[in-house]
XYZ file of C-alpha atoms in Angstrom:
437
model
C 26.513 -67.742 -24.397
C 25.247 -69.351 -27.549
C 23.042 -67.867 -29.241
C 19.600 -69.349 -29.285
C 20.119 -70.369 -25.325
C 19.071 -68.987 -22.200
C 20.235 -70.099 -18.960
C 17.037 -68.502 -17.230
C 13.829 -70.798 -17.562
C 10.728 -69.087 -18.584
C 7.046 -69.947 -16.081
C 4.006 -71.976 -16.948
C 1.093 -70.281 -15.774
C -1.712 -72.018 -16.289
C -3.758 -70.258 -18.847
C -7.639 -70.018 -20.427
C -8.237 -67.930 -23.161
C -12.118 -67.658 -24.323
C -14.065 -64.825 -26.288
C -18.221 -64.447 -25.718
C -20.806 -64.235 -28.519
C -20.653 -59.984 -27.557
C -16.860 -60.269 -28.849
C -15.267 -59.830 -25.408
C -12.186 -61.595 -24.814
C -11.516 -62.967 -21.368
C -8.365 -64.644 -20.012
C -8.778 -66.206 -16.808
C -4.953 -67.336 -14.794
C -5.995 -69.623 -11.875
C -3.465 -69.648 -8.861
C -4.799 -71.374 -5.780
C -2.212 -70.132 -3.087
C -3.797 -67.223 -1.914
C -7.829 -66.532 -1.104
C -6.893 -63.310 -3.288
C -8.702 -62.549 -7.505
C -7.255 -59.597 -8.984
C -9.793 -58.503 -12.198
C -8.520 -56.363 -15.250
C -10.425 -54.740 -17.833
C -7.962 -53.015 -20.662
C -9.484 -51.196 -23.588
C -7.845 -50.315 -26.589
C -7.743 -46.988 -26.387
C -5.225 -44.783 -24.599
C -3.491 -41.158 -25.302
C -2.119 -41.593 -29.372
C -6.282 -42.381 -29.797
C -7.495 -38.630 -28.845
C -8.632 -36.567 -31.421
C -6.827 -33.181 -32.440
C -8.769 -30.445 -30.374
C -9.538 -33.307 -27.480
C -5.673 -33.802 -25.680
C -6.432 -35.365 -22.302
C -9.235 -36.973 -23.262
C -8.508 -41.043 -22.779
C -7.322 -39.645 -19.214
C -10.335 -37.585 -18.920
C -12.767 -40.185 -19.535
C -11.552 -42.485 -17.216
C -11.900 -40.696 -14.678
C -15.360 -40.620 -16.066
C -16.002 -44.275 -15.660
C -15.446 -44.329 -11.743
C -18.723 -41.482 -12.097
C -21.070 -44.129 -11.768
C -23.134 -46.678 -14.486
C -26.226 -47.692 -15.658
C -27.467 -49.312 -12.336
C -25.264 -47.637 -9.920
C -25.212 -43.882 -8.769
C -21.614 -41.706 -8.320
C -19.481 -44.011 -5.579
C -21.115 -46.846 -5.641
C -18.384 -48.465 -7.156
C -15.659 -47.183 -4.438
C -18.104 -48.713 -1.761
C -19.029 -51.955 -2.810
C -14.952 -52.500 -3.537
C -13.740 -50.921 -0.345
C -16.814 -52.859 1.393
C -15.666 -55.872 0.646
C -11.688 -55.336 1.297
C -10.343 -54.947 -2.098
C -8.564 -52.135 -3.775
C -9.137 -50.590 -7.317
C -7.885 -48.368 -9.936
C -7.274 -47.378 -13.621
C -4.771 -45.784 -15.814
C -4.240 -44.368 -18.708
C -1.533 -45.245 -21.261
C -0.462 -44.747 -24.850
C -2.192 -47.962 -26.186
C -4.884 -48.780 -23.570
C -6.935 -47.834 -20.676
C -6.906 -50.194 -17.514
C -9.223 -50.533 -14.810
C -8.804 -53.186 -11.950
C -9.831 -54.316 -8.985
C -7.976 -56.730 -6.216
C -10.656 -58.107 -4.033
C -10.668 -61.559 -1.713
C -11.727 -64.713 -3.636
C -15.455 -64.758 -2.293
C -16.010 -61.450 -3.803
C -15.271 -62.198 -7.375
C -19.015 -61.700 -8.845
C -18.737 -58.561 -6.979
C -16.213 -56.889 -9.359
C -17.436 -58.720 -12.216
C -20.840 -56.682 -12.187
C -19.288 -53.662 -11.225
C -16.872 -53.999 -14.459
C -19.738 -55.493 -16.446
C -21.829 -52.099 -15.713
C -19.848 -49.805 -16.412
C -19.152 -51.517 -19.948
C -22.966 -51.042 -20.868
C -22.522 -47.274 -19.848
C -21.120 -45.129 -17.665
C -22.943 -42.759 -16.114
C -22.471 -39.242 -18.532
C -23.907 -36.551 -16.796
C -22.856 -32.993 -17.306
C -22.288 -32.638 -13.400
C -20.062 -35.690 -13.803
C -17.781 -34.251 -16.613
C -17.657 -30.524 -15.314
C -16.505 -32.424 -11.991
C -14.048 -34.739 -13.512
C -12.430 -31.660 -16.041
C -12.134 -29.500 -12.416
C -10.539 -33.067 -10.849
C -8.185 -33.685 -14.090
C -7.216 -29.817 -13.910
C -5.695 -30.171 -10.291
C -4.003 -32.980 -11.103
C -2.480 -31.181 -13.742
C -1.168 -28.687 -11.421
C -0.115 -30.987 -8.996
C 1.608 -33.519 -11.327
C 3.126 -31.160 -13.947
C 2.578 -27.227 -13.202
C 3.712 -26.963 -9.608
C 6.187 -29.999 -9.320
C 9.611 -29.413 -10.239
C 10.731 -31.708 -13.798
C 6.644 -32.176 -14.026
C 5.982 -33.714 -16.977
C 9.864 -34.738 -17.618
C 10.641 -36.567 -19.888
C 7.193 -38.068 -20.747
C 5.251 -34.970 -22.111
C 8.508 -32.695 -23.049
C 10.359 -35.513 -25.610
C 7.223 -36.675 -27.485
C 7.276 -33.333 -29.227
C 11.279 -33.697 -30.327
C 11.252 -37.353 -30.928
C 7.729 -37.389 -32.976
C 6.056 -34.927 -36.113
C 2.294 -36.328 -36.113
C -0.115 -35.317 -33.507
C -0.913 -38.961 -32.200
C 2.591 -39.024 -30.803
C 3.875 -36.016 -29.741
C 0.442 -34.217 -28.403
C 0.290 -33.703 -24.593
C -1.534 -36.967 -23.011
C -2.705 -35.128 -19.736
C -3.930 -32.013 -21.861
C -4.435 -28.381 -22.185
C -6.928 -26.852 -19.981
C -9.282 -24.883 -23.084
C -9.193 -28.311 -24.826
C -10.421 -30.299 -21.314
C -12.894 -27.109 -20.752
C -14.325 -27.719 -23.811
C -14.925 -31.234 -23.639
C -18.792 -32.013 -23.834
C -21.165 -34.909 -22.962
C -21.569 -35.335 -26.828
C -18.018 -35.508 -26.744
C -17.663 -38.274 -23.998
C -20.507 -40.684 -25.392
C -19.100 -40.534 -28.286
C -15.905 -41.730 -27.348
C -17.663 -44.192 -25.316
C -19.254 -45.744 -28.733
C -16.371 -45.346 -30.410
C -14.184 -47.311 -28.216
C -15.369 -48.571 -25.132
C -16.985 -51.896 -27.000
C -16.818 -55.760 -25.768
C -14.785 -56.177 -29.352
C -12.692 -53.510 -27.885
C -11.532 -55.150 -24.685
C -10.162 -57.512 -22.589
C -11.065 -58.906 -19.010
C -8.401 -60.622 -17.073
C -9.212 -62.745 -13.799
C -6.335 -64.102 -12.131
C -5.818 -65.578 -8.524
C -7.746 -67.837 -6.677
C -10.646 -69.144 -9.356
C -12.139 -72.445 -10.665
C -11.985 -72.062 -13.950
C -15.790 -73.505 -14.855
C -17.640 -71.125 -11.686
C -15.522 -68.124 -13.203
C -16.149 -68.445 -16.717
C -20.245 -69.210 -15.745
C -19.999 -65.918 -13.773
C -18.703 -64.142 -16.708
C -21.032 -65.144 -19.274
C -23.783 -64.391 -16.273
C -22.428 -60.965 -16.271
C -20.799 -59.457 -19.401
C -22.614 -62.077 -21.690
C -26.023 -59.988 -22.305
C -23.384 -56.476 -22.333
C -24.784 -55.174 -26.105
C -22.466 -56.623 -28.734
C -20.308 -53.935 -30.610
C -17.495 -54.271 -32.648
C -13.968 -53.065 -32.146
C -13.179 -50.077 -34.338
C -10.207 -50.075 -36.863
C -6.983 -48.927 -35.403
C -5.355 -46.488 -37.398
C -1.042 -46.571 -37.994
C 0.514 -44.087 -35.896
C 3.783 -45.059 -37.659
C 6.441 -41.970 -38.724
C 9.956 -41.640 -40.163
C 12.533 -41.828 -38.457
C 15.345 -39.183 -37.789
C 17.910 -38.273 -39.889
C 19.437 -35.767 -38.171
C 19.317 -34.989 -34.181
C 16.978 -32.684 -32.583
C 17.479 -30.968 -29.754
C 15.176 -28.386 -27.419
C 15.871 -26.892 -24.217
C 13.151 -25.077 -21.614
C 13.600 -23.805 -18.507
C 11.227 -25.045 -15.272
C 10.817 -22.029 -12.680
C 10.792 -25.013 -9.955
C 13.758 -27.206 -11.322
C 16.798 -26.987 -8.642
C 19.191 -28.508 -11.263
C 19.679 -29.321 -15.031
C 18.422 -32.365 -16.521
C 17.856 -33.934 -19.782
C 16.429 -36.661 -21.764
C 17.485 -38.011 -24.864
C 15.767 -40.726 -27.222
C 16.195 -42.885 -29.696
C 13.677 -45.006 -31.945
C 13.790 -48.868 -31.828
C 12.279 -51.633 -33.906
C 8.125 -52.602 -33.647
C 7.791 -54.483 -29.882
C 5.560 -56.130 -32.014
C 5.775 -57.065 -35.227
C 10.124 -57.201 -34.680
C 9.974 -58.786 -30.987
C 13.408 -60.508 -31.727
C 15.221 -57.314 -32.486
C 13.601 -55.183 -29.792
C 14.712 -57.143 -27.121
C 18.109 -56.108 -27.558
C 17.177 -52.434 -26.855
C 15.119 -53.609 -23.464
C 18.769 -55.081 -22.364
C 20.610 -52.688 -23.333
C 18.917 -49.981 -21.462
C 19.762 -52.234 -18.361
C 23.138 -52.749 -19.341
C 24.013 -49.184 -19.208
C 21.746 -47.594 -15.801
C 20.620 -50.586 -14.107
C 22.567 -50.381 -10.661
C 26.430 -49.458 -9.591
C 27.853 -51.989 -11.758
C 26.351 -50.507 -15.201
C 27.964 -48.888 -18.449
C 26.426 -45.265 -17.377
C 25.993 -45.360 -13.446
C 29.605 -46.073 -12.952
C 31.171 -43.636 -16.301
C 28.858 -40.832 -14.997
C 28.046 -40.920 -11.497
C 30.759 -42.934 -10.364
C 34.124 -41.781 -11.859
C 33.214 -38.449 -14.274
C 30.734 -37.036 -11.359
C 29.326 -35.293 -14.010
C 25.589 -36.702 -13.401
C 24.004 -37.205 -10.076
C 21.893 -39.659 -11.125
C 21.342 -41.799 -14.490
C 18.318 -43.759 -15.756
C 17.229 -45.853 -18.819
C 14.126 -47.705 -20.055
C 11.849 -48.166 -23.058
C 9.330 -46.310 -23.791
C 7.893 -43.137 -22.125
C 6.043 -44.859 -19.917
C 5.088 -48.263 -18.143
C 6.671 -51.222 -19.213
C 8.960 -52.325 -22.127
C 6.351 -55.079 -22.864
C 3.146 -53.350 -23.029
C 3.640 -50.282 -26.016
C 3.330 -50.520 -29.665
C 5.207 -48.669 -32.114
C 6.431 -46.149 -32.432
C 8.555 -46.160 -29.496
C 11.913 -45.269 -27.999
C 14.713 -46.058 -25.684
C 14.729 -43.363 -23.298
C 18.190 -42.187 -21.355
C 17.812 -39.140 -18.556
C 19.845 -37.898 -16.063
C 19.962 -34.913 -13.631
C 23.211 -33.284 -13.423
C 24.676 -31.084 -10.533
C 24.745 -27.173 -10.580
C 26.617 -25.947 -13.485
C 26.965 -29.518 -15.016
C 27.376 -29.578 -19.222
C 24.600 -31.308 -21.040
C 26.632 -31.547 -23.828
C 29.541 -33.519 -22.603
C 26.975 -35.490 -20.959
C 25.739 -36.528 -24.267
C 28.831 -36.993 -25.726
C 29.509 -39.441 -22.595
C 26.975 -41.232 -23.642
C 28.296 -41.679 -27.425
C 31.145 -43.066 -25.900
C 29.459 -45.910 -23.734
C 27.311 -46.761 -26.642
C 30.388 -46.674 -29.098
C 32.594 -48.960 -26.331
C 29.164 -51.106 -26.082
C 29.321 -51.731 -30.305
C 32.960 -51.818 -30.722
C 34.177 -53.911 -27.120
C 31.494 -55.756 -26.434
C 30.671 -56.224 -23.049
C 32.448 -57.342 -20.030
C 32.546 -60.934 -18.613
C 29.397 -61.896 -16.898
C 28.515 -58.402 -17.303
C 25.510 -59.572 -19.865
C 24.177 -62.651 -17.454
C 24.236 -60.746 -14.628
C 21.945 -58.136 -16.467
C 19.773 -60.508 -17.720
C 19.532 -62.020 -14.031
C 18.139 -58.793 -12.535
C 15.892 -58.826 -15.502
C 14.134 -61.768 -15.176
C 14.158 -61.053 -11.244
C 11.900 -57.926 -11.715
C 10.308 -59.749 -14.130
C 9.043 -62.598 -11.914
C 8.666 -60.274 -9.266
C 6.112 -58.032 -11.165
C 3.872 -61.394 -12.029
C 3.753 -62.648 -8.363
C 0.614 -61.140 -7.643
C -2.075 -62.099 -8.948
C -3.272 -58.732 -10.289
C 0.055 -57.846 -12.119
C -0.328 -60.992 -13.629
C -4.090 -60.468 -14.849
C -3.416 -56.815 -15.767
C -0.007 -57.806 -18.222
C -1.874 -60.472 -19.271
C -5.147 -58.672 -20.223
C -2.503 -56.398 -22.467
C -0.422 -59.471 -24.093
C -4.046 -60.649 -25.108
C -4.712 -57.257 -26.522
C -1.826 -56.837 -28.336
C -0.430 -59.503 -29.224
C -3.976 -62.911 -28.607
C -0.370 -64.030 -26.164
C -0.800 -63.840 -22.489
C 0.976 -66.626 -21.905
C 4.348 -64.647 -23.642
C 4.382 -63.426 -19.920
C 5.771 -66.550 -18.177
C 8.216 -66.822 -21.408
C 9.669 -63.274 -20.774
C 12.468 -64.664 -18.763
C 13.675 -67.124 -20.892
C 13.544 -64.829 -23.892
C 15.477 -61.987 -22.341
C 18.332 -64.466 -21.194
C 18.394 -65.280 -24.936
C 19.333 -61.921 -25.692
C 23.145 -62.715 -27.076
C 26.088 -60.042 -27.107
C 26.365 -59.455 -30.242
C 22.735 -58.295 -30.704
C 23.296 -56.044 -27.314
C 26.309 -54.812 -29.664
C 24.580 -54.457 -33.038
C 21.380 -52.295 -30.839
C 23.967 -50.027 -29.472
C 25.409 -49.533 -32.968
C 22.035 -48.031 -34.202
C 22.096 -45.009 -31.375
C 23.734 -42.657 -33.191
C 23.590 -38.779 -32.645
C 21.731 -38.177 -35.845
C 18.843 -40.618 -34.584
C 19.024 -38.813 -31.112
C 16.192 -36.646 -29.808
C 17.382 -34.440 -27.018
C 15.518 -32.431 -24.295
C 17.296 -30.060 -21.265
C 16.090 -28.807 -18.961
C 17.594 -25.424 -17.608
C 17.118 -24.620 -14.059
C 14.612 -21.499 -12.741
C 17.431 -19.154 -12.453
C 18.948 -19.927 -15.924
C 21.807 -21.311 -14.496
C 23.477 -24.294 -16.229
């Protein structure tokens, strides 16, 4: 394919950017073809912005802001969704913190004042944060402590791939640091970073564009006006020579491991990160790739294979620094090592052959399936687009995702695999309860 041309067409979605006097900025994606609005909220903070002493804390305060807000008491929120049909949520990430709701059309204003309330204040009680700790504590247990691979790779290969504490702390937290946390603490951090200049609201579905924007300003217009705060680099070298760490998990029935590398800025180098985000396809994304078929498939040394960028979410929605990510669990006895070396091989074949015939459209294909399929409803499609805003003032780079991924020539696939080279590689394995490998 030449480079420059994609045979996959990117989307129109029809767009409205706007930003109020307060310094909120508010996309709003109209789609008429369902009675359905989904309504995002993303502020820039997430895990790399907690404080040394505070790990947990973006996570933790979440939680927070489903507590209750200046006008409503502890649930309210949960009923007045849930009463009116619609689902909700929020999330915590490396970069931002989401909260959404997916509601029918009629009950838009609905989860605009519920959204807009919280934003003047939640409601920081010390009930509320004792509560939440106890609630973020089991969670911990469930999701990490007493689940076999818990926290793998996410929390165990920040600490090998990254040096500075903004990257390689633990984003869910350690209990004295979440025991500690105090209302001073948590309105702080509210101040700090919970601030119209600080976020973005997202409406997408079935909206006209003038009743939506007049409900907004009704809403979020008189929210107090407080600017965003500076965002600090989290930028660090990267290796020069490989780094590897092993633990054992008491619950782990097999080996596993993770290994890393570091790839260019998703956003200041878009055009020569998108070469990693196909290449991680290329080599685990179904039967037919570079590592399913080498190391399930033939070698059996691997029972199953994955790859992706980043430690979590999607390729499209971290900042640097950030990583292509390769893990696999192997069978009893299995060799990490030659795994790894495995892997040097694909990724040497990948520079030196190039890649098979078709083997790069069909890749791209998938691709720009999931792509499309992600953005069909309307509340993936606010919730990426509140985060293209964010980080990029680009929501509309969403509908152009599939048309720049089946750009994405060969010989850039080739020149990205070229870069992943042991001495770059951050390595974590996981050993089995019994010690057996």
């Amino acid at each position: 394919m030449a480079a420059g041309r994609s045979r996959i067409p990117g989307v129109k979605h029809p767009v409205e950017r706007f930003t109020l006097d307060n310094g909120l900025r508010v996309v709003l994606a109209p789609d008429r073809s369902a009675p359905v609005v989904g309504v995002a909220v993303v502020y820039d903070v997430g895990i790399r912005s907690e404080p040394e002493g505070r790990t947990g804390f973006a996570h933790l305060f979440e939680h927070l802001m489903f507590q209750g807000s200046e006008n409503l008491e502890k649930l309210a929120h949960f009923r007045h969704i849930q009463g009116a049909g619609g689902t909700f949520n929020g999330s915590t990430h490396l970069d931002y913190t989401d909260y959404w709701e997916t509601l029918p059309s009629n009950a838009l204003e609905r989860a605009l004042f519920l959204e807009a309330d919280r934003m003047r204040g939640p409601r920081l009680t010390e009930e509320n944060l004792r509560n939440q700790v106890d609630v973020v504590k089991e969670e911990i247990r469930v999701n990490v402590l007493n689940r076999p691979y818990g926290g793998f790779p996410w929390l165990k290969l920040p600490p090998v791939l990254f040096s500075t504490f903004p990257n390689a702390h633990d984003g869910y937290g350690s209990f004295q640091d979440l025991e500690s946390a105090s209302i001073a603490d948590a309105t702080d951090f509210f101040d700090r970073y919970y601030a119209c200049g600080n976020a973005v609201l997202a409406v997408g579905g079935d909206l006209d564009v003038a009743e939506a924007t007049a409900l907004i300003e009704r809403h979020f217009g008189d929210v107090p006006a407080r600017p965003a705060p500076g965002r600090p680099s989290f930028a660090e070298p990267d290796l020069t020579g490989e780094r590897r760490e092993t633990y054992t998990d008491a619950l782990a029935p097999l080996p596993a491991v993770a290994a890393a590398w570091r790839v260019p800025d998703p956003i200041t180098d878009f055009t020569g990160y998108l070469p990693y985000v196909v290449l991680a396809e290329v080599l685990t994304d179904g039967d037919a790739s570079r590592l399913v078929e080498r190391l399930v498939l033939r070698d059996r040394t691997v029972t199953s294979v994955g790859g992706y960028l980043g430690l979590m979410g999607s390729p499209f929605d971290v900042r640097d620094p950030t990583a292509l990510v390769l893990q696999a669990h192997l069978p009893p006895g299995g060799d990490v090592d030659k795994v790894l070396r495995t892997v040097d091989e694909e990724l040497d074949r990948v520079a030196s052959d190039g890649l098979a015939a078709d083997e790069l459209a069909r890749t791209q294909a998938r691709m720009a399936t999931h792509l499309l399929r992600e953005t069909d409803a309307v509340l993936g499609r606010a919730l990426q687009m509140a985060v293209l805003e964010q980080q990029r003032a680009d929501p509309g780079l969403l509908g152009e995702l599939p048309r720049l991924v089946g750009e994405v020539t060969e010989e850039q696939v080739r020149a990205a695999a070229a870069t992943l080279r042991p001495q770059r590689r951050a390595a974590v394995e996981v050993v089995p309860g019994g010690g057996a490998r």
